[in-house]
PDB file of C-alpha atoms in Angstrom:
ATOM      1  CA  UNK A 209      -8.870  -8.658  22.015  1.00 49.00           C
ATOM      2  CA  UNK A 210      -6.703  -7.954  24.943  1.00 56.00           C
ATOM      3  CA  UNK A 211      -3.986  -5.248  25.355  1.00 60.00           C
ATOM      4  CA  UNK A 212      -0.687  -6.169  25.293  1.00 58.00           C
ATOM      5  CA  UNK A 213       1.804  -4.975  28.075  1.00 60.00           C
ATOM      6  CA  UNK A 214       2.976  -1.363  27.432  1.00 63.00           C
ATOM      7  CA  UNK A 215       6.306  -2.353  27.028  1.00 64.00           C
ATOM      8  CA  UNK A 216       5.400  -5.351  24.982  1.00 64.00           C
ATOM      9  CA  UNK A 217       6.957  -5.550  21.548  1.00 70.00           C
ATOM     10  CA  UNK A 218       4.422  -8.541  21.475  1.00 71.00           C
ATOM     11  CA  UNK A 219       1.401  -7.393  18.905  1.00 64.00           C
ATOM     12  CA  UNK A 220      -2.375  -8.780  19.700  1.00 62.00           C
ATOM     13  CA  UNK A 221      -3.107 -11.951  17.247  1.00 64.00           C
ATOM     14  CA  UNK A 222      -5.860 -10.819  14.822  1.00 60.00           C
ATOM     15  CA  UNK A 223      -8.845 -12.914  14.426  1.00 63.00           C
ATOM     16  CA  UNK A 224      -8.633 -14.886  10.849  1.00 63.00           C
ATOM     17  CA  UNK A 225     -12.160 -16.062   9.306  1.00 63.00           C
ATOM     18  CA  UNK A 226     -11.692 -19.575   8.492  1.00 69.00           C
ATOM     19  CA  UNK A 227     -12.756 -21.323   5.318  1.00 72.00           C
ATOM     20  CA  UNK A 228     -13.723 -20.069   2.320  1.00 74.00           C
ATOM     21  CA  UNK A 229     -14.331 -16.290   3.555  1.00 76.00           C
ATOM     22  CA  UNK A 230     -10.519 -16.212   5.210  1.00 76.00           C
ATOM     23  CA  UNK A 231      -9.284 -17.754   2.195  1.00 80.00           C
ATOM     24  CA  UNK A 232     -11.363 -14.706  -0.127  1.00 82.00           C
ATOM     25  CA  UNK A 233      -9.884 -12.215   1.997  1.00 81.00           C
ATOM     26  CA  UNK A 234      -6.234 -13.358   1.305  1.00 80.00           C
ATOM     27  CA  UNK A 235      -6.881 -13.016  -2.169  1.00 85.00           C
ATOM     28  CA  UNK A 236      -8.100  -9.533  -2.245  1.00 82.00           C
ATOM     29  CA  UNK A 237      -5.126  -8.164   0.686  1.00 80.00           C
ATOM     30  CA  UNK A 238      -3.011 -10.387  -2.362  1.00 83.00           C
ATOM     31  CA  UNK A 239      -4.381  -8.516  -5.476  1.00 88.00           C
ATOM     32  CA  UNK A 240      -4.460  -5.102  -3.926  1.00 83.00           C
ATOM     33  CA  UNK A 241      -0.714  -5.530  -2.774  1.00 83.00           C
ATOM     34  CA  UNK A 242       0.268  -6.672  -6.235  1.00 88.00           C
ATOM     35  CA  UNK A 243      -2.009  -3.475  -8.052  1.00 88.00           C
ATOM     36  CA  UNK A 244       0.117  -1.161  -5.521  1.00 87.00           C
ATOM     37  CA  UNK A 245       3.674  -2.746  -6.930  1.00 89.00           C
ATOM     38  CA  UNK A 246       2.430  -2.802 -10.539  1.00 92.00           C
ATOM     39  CA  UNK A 247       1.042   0.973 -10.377  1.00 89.00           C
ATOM     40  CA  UNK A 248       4.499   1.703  -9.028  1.00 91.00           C
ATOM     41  CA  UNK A 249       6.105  -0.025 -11.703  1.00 93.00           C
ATOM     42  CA  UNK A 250       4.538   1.505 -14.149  1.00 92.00           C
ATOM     43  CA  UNK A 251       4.744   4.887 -12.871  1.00 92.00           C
ATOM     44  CA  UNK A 252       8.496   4.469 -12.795  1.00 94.00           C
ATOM     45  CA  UNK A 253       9.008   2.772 -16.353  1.00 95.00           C
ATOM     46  CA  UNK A 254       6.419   5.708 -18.047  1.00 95.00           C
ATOM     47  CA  UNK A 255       7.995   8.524 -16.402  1.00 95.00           C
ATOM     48  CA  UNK A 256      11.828   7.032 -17.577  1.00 95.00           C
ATOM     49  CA  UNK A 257      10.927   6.409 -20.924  1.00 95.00           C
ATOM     50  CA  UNK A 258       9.198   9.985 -21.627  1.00 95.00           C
ATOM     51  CA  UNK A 259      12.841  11.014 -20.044  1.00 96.00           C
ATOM     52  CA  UNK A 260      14.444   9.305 -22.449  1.00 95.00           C
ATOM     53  CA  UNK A 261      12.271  10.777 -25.291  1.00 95.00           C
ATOM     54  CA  UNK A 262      13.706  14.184 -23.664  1.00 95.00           C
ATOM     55  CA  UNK A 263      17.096  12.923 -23.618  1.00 95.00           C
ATOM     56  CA  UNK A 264      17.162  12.140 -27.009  1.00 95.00           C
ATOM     57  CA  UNK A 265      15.265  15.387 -28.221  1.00 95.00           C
ATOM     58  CA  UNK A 266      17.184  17.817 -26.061  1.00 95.00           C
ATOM     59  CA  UNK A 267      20.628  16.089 -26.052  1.00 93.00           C
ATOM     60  CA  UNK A 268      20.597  15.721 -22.405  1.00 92.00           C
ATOM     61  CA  UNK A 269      21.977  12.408 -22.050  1.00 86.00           C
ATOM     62  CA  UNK A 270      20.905  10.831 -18.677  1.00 92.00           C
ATOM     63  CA  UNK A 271      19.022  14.018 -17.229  1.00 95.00           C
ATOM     64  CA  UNK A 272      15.550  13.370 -17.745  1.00 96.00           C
ATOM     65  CA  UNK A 273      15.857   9.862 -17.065  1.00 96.00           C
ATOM     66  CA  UNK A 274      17.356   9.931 -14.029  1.00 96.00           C
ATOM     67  CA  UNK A 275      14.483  12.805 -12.840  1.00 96.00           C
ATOM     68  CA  UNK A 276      11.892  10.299 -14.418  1.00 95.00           C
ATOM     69  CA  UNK A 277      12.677   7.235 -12.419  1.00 96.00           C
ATOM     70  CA  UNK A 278      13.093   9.797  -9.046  1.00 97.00           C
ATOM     71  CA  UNK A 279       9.972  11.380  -9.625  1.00 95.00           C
ATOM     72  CA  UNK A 280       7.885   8.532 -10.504  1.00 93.00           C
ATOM     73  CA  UNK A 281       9.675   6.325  -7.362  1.00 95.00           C
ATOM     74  CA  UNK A 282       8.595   9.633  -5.229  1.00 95.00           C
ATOM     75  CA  UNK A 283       5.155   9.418  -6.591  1.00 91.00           C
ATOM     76  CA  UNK A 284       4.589   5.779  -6.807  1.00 89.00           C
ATOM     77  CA  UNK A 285       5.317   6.013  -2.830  1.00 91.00           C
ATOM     78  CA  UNK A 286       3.404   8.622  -2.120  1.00 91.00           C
ATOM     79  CA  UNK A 287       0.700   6.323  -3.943  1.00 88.00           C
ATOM     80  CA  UNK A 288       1.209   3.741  -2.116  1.00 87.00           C
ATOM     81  CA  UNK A 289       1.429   5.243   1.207  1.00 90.00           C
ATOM     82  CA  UNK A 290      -2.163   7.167   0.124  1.00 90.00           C
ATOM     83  CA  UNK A 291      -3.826   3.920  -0.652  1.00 86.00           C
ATOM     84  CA  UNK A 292      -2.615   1.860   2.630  1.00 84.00           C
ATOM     85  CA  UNK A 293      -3.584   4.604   5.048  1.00 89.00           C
ATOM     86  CA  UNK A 294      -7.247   4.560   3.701  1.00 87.00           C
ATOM     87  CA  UNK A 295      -6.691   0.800   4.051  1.00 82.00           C
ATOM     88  CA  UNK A 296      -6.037   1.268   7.579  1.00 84.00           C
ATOM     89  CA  UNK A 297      -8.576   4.021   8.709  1.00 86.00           C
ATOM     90  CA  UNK A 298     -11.144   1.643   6.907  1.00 81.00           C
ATOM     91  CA  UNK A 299     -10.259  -1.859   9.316  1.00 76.00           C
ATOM     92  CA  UNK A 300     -10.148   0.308  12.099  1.00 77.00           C
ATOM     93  CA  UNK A 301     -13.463   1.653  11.337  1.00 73.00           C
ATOM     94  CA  UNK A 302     -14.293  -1.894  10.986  1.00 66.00           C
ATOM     95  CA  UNK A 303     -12.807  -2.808  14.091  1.00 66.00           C
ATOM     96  CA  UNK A 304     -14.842  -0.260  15.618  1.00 69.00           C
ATOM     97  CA  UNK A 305     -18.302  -1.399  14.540  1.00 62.00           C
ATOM     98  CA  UNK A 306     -17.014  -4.570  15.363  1.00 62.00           C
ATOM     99  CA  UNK A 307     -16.843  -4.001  18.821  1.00 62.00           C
ATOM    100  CA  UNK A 308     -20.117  -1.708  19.116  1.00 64.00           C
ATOM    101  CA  UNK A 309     -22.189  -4.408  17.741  1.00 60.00           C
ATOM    102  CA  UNK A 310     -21.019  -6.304  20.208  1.00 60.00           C
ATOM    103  CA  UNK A 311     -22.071  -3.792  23.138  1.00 57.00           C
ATOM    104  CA  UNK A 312     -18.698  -3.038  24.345  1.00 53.00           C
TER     105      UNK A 312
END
């Protein structure tokens, strides 16, 4: 794959399988994009309504749900941002083989 220009804003086309194998491999980037919104959802919605318990036990109207839905946003992201940067360091370890295999 060639380098583009330093001052390119151009980025290097990536080399899709074809067939069945590309078509595998956009269903598993699909399904782990969807588990990363749904785990964020869920952190979000669990955290709000265990605020809301709160609220309603401690008479702190909007308090704890407010804090819930901040603190599970901060730690669905934090998630997220976890699971994508092993995503990455894995394909560029891939990349890497990649290119030793082929003896550059």
């Amino acid at each position: 794959m060639p380098n583009p220009h330093p001052g390119s804003t151009k980025r290097p086309e990536l080399e899709k399988p074809e067939g069945h194998a590309g078509r595998l491999q956009a269903k598993a980037a699909g399904t782990e994009l969807a588990s990363l919104g749904i785990a964020m959802g869920l952190a979000i919605t669990l955290l709000a309504v265990g605020g809301n318990w709160l609220d309603d036990r401690l008479g702190t109207a909007p308090l704890f749900v407010l804090l819930g839905v901040f603190v599970g946003f901060a730690g669905g992201c934090y998630s997220m941002y976890g699971r994508l940067a092993a995503r990455r360091e894995s394909s560029s370890a891939d990349e890497t083989d990649r290119e030793t295999d082929r003896g550059r």
